[in-house]
Coordinates of C-alpha atoms in Angstrom, one line a residue:
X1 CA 71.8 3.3 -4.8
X2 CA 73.9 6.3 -4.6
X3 CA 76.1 4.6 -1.6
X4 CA 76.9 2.0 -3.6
X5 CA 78.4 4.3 -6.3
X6 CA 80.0 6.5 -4.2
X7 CA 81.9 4.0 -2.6
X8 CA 82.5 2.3 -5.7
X9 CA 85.1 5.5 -6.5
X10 CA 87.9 3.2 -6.3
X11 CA 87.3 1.7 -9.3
X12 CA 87.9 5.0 -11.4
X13 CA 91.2 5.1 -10.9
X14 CA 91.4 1.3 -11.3
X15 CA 91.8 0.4 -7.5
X16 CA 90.1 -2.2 -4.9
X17 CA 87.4 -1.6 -3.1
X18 CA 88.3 -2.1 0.7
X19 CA 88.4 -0.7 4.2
X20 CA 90.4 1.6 4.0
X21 CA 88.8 3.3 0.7
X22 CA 85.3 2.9 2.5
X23 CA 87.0 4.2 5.8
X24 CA 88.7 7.4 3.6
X25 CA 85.1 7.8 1.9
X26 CA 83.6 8.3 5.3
X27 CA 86.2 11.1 6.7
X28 CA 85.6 12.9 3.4
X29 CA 82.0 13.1 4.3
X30 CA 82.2 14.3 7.8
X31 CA 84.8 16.8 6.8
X32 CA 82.2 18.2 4.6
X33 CA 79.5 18.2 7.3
X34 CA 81.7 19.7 9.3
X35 CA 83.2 22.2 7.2
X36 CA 79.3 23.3 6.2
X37 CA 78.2 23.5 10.2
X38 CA 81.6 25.8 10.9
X39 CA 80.3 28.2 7.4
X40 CA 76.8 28.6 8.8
X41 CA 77.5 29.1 12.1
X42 CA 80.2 31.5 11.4
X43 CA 77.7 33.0 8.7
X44 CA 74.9 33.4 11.8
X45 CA 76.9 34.7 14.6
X46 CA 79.9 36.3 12.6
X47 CA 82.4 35.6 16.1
X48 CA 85.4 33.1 15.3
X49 CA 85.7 32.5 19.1
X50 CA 81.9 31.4 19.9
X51 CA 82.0 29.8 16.7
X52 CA 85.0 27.4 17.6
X53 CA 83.1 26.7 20.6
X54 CA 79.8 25.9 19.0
X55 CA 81.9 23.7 16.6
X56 CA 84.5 22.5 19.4
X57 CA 81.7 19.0 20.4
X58 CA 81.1 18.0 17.2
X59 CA 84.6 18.0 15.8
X60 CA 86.2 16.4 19.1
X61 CA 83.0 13.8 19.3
X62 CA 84.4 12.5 15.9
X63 CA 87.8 12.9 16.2
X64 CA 87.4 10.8 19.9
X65 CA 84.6 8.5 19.2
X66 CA 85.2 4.6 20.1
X67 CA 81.4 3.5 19.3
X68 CA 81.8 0.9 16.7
X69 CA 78.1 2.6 15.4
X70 CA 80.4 5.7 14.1
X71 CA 83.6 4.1 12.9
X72 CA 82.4 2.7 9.6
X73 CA 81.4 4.1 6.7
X74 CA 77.3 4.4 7.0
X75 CA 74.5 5.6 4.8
X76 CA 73.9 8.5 7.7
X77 CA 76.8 10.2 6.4
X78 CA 76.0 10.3 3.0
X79 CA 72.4 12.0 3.5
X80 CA 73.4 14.4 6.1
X81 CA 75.6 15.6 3.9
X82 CA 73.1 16.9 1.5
X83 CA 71.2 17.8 4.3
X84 CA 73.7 19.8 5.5
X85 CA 75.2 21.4 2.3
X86 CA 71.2 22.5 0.8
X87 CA 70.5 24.2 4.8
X88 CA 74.4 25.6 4.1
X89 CA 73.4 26.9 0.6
X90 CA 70.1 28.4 2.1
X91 CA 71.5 30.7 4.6
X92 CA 73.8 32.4 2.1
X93 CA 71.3 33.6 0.1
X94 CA 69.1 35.9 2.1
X95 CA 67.2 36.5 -0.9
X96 CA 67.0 33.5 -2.0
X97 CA 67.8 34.3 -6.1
X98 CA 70.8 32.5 -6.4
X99 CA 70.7 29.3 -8.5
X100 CA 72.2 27.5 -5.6
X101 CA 69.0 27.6 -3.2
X102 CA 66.4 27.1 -6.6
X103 CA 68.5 24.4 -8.5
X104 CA 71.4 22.7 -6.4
X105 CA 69.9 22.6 -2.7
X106 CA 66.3 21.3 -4.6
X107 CA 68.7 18.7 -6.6
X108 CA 70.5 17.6 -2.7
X109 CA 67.0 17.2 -1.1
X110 CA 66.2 15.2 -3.9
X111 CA 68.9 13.1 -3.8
X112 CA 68.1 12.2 0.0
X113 CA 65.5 9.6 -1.3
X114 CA 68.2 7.3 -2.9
X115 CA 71.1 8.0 0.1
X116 CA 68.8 7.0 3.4
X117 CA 65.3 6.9 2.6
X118 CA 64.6 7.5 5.9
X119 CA 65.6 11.0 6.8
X120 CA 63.8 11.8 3.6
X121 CA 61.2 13.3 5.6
X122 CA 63.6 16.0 6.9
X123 CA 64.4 16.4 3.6
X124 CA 60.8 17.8 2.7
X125 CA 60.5 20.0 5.1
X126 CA 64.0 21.7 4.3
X127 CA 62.6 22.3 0.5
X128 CA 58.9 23.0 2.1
X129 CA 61.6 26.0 3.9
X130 CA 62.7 27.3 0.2
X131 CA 59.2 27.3 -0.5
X132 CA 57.6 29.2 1.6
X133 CA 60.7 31.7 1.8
X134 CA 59.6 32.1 -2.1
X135 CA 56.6 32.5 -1.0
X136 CA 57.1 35.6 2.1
X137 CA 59.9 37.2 -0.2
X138 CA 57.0 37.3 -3.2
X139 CA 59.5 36.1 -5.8
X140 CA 58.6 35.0 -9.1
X141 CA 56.2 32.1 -9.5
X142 CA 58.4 30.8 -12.2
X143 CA 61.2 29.9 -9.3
X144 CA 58.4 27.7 -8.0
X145 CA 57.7 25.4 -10.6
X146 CA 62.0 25.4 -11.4
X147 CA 62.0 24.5 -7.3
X148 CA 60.1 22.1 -7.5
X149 CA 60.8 20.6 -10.9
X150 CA 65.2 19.7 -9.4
X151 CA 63.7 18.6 -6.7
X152 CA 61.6 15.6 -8.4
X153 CA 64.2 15.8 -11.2
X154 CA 66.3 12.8 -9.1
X155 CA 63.9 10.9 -8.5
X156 CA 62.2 10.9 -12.3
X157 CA 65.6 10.0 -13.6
X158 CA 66.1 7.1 -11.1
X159 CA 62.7 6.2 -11.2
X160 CA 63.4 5.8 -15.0
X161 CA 66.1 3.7 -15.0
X162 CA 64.7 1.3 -12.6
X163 CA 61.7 0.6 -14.7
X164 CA 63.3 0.1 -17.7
X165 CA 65.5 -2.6 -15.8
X166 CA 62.9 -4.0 -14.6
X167 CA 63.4 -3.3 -10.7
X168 CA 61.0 -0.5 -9.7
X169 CA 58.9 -3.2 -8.0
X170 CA 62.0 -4.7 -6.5
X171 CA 62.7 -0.9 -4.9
X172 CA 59.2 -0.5 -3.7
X173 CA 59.1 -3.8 -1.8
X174 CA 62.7 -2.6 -0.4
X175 CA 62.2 0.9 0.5
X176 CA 58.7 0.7 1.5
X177 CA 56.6 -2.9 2.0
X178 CA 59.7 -3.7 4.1
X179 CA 60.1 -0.5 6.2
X180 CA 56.9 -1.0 7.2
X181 CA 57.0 -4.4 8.1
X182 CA 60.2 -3.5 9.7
X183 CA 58.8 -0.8 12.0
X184 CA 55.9 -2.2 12.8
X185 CA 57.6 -5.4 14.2
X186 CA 59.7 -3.0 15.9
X187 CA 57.1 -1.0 17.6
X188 CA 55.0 -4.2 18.2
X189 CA 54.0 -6.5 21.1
X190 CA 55.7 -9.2 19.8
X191 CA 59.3 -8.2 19.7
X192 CA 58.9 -7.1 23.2
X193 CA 57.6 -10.8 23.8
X194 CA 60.5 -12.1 22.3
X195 CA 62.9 -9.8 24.4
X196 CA 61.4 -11.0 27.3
X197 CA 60.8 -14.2 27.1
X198 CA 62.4 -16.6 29.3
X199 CA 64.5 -17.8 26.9
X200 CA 65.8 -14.3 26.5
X201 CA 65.6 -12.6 29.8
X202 CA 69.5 -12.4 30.0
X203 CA 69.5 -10.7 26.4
X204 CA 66.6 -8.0 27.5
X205 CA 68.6 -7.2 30.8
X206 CA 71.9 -6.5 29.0
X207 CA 70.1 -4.5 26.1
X208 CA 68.1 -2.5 29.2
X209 CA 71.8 -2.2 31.1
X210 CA 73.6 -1.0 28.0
X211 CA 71.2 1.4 27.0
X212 CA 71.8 3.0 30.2
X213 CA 75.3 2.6 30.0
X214 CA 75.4 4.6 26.8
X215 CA 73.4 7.2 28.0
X216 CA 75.8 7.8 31.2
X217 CA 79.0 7.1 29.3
X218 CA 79.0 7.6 25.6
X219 CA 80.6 10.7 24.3
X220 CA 77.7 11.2 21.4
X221 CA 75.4 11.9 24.4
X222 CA 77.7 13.6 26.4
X223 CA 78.4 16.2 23.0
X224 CA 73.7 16.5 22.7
X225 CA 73.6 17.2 26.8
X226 CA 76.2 19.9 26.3
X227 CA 74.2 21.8 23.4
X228 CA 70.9 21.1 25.9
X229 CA 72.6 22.6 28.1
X230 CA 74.3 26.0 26.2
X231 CA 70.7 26.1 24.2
X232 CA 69.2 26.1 28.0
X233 CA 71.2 29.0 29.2
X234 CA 70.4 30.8 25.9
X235 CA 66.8 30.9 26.1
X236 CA 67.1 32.1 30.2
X237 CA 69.5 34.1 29.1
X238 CA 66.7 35.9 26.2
X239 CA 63.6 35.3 28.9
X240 CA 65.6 37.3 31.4
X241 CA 66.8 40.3 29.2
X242 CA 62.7 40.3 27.8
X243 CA 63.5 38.3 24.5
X244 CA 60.3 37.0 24.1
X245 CA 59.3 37.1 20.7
X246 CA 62.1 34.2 20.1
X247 CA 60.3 31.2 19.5
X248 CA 57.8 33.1 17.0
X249 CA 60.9 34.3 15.0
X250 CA 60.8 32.7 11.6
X251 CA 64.5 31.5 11.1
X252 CA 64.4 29.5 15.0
X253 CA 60.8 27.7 13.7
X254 CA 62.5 26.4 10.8
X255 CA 65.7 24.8 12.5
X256 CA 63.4 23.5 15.5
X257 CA 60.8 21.9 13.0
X258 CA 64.3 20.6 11.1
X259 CA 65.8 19.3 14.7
X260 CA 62.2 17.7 15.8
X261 CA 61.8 15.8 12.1
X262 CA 65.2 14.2 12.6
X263 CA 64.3 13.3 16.4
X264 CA 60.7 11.8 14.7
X265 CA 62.7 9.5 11.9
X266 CA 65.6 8.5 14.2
X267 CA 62.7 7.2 16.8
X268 CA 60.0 5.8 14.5
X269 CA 62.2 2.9 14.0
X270 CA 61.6 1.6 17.1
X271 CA 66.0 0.8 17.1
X272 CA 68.3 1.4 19.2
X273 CA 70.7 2.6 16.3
X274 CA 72.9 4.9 17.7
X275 CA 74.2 5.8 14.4
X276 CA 71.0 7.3 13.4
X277 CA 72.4 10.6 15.3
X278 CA 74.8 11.6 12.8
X279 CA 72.2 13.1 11.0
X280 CA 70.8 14.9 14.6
X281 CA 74.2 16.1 16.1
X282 CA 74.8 18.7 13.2
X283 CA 72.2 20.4 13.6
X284 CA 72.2 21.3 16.9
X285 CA 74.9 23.8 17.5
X286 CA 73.3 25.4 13.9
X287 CA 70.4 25.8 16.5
X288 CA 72.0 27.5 19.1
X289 CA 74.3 29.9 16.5
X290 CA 70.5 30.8 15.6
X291 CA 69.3 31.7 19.3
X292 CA 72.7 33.6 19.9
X293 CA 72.5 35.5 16.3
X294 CA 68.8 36.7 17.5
X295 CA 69.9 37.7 20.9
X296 CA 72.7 40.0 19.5
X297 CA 70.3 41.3 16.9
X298 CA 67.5 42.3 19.1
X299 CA 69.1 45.1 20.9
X300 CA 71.6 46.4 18.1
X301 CA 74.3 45.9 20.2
X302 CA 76.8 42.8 20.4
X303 CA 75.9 41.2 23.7
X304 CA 78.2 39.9 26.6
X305 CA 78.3 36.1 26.8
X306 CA 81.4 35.7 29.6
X307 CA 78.1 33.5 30.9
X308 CA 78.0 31.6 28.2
X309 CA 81.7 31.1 27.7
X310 CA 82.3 30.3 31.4
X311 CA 79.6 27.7 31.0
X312 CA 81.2 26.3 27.6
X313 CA 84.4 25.9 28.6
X314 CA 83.0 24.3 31.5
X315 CA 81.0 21.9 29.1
X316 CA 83.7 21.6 26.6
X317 CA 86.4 20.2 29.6
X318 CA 84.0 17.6 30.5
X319 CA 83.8 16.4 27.0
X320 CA 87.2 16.3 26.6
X321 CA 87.7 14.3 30.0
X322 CA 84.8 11.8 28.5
X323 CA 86.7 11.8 24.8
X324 CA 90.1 10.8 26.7
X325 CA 88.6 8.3 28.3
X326 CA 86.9 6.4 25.4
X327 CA 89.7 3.9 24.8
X328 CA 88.6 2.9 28.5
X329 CA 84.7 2.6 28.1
X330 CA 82.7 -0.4 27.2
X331 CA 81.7 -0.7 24.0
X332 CA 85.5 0.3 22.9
X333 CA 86.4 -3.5 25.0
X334 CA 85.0 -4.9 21.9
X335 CA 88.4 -4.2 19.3
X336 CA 91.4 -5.8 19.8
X337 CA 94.1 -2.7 18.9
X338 CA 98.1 -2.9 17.6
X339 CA 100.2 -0.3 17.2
X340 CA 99.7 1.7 14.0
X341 CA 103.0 0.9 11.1
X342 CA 102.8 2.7 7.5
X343 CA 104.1 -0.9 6.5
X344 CA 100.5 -2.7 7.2
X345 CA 98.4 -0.4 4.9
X346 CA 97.7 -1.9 2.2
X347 CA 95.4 -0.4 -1.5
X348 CA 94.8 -3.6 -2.3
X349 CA 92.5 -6.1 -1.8
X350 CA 93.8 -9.8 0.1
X351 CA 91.8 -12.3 -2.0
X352 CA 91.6 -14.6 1.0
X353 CA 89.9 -17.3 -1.3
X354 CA 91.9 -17.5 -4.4
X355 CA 94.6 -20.2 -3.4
X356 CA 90.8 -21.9 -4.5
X357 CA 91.1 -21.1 -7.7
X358 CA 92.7 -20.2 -11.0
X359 CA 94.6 -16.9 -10.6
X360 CA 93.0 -15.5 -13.6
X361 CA 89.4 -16.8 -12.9
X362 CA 86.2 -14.3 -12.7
X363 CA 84.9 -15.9 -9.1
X364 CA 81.6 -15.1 -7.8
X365 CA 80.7 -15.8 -4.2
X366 CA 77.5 -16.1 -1.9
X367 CA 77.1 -15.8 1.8
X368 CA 74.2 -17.2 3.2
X369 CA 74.1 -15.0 6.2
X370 CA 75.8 -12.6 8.2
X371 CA 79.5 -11.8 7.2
X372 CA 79.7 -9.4 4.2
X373 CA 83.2 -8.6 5.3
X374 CA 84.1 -11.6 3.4
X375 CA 83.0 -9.4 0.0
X376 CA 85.3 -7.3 0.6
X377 CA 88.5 -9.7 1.9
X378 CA 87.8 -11.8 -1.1
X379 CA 87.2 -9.3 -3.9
X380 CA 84.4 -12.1 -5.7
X381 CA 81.7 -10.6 -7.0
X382 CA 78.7 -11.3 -5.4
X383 CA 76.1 -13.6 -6.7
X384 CA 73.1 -12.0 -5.1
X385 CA 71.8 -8.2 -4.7
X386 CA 72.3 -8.4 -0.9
X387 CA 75.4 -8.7 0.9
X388 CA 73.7 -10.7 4.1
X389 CA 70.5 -13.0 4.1
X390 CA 68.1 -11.2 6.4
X391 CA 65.1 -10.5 4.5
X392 CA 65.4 -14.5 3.6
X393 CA 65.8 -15.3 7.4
X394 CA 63.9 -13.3 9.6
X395 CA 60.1 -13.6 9.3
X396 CA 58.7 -11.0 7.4
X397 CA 55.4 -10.5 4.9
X398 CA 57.8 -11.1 1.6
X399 CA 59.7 -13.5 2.7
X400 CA 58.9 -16.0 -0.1
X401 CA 59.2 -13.1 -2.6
X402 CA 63.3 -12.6 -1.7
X403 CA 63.6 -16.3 -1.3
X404 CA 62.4 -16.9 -4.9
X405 CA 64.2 -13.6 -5.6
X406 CA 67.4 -15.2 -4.0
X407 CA 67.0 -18.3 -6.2
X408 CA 66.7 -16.1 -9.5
X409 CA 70.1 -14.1 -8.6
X410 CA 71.9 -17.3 -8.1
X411 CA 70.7 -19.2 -11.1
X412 CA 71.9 -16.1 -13.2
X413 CA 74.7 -15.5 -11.3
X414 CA 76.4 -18.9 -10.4
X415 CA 78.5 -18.5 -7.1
X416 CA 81.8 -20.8 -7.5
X417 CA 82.1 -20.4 -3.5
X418 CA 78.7 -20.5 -0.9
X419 CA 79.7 -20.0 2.8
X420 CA 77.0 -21.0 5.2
X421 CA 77.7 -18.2 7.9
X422 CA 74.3 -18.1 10.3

């Protein structure tokens, strides 16, 4: 729901909808989540220089990036964002008082549900973090309740206006009966059947061969081995100088139990999505800007870290090397690029069906399968609720349910144009 309106801005100030809004939309978002990573790690470690270098992966991973799974707008970015911006909120408020950590962060959290469903988890356990900080700092049992309330104050109000439309059963099959079904075809015998069969050997060598590939080559695992890697040095680094109440310290349980609920929702799946990891990738330098905040604390003193830097700049040169070489890899073989002119941007939409029509004809258009670009190119509105046919397709419990669901939306909805496009 809330991707759908926040891509929808356009339309306030009376422009089309098209790549390039969707594309400008997606920026926006990662400068945020960017912008709220640099504030907390500066806010934990209080050094500009270590703080560029935490900061240094992240920003150059998606400034570089050539993975098709991170150069569209997806519903990642919108959730991490709140994710993001409530932890962000929580760390500047040591006591937590402020109406920002009891009213805004609860409302973010909230608001996770209706962005990506799935990282909702991760969600919970940020707000079950507010909570129990209430709880240790023995604030007033009022701040509980006005917690809690924001925090299901979303989803009432949602929740609301899909019953009186008439589509909270419509969500529930959505967000739930078909994640499910979803995850537990994933996870199941069957698919791997299928992958293997004979028909399909070819396709389950490439899949195998390309994961590998993008665990060797791709600069989104190259930026997670170099935090493993600083995090690593940190934790010898505390073991060494006799740093060993770390991992009971309250503030590094939190962002490990944050990091480990992101690793459990991106895996459950059972997908190979890659762009799940937006959501992972921010956190982890937030991690290690913990472990080097407690190290420096611990002995009252700032610490040396010429180990540390000689090791990051290390780190940070291999990235760049893999980031320059992105335009070379395999997965960026798959565009076809021209030189970039100002002349070929264009803020409005090409209509690529209307030499079918009359200019000043309302046209509505259905796509029976996969090619929702054509949405977009064509500026119709759609006749169905989905912009490709997979739940009608691909075997699933409800099937019959969004086929008869299908039938409804086009019978109120007339298309004047159906594309078959499986």
């Amino acid at each position: 729901i809330l991707n759908s309106l926040i891509l929808g801005w356009p339309e306030i100030f009376n422009l089309d909808i098209i790549f390039l809004s969707t594309r400008v939309t997606a920026i926006i978002l990662l400068a945020i989540i960017i912008l709220c990573v640099l504030k907390i790690i500066h806010f934990q470690i209080q050094k500009i220089y270590h703080t560029l270098i935490l900061i240094a992966p992240l920003w150059i991973f998606f400034l570089f990036t050539k993975d098709p799974d991170f150069l569209h707008y997806s519903t990642e970015l919108l959730s991490t964002t709140f994710l993001t911006l409530s932890y962000l909120l929580i760390k500047l408020d040591k006591n937590f008082s402020k109406k920002n950590t009891i009213i805004i962060a609860p409302i973010l959290l909230g608001l996770v549900f209706f962005s990506k469903i799935q990282f909702f988890p991760v969600a919970i356990i940020i707000f079950l973090i507010i909570l129990i900080e209430l709880f240790l700092q023995k604030k007033d049992l009022r701040k509980y309740f006005i917690s809690v309330f924001f925090f299901l104050l979303p989803s009432f109000i949602i929740f609301t206006l899909l019953f009186v439309s008439g589509n909270l059963k419509d969500f529930f099959i959505n967000n739930f009966i078909f994640a499910y079904d979803f995850i537990s075809f994933s996870q199941s015998k069957n698919i791997l059947f299928e992958v293997y069969s004979e028909k399909k050997i070819n396709t389950a060598i490439s899949v195998g061969e390309g994961f590998k590939k993008h665990l060797t080559l791709n600069l989104v695992f190259h930026i997670i081995y170099f935090y493993f890697f600083i995090s690593l040095l940190l934790l010898f680094k505390a073991i060494k100088i006799g740093f060993k109440s770390i991992i009971f310290n309250k503030d590094i349980i939190f962002i490990s139990l944050i990091i480990l609920s992101l690793v459990a929702v991106i895996l459950i799946p059972g997908k190979m999505h890659r762009h799940y990891l937006i959501a992972l990738v921010p956190f982890l330098p937030i991690f290690i800007s913990q472990l080097m905040c407690l190290i420096i604390s611990d002995f009252k003193k700032e610490t040396r870290f010429s180990f540390l830097s000689f090791f990051s700049i290390g780190f940070l040169i291999l990235t760049m090397i893999s980031a320059f070489l992105e335009k070379d890899k395999f997965y960026s073989k798959k565009f076809d690029r021209i030189p970039f002119k100002k002349q070929n941007i264009h803020l409005s939409s090409p209509r690529i069906f209307q030499y079918l029509f009359d200019e000043d004809k309302q046209t509505k258009l259905y796509i029976w399968g996969w090619m929702p670009k054509w949405y977009i190119l064509s500026y119709m509105t759609p006749s169905s609720r989905e912009t490709i046919s997979e739940k009608q397709i691909i075997k699933n419990i409800n099937r019959d349910y969004y086929r008869s669901r299908l039938l409804n939306d086009l019978n109120e909805n007339k298309p004047d144009l159906i594309i078959d496009f499986v």
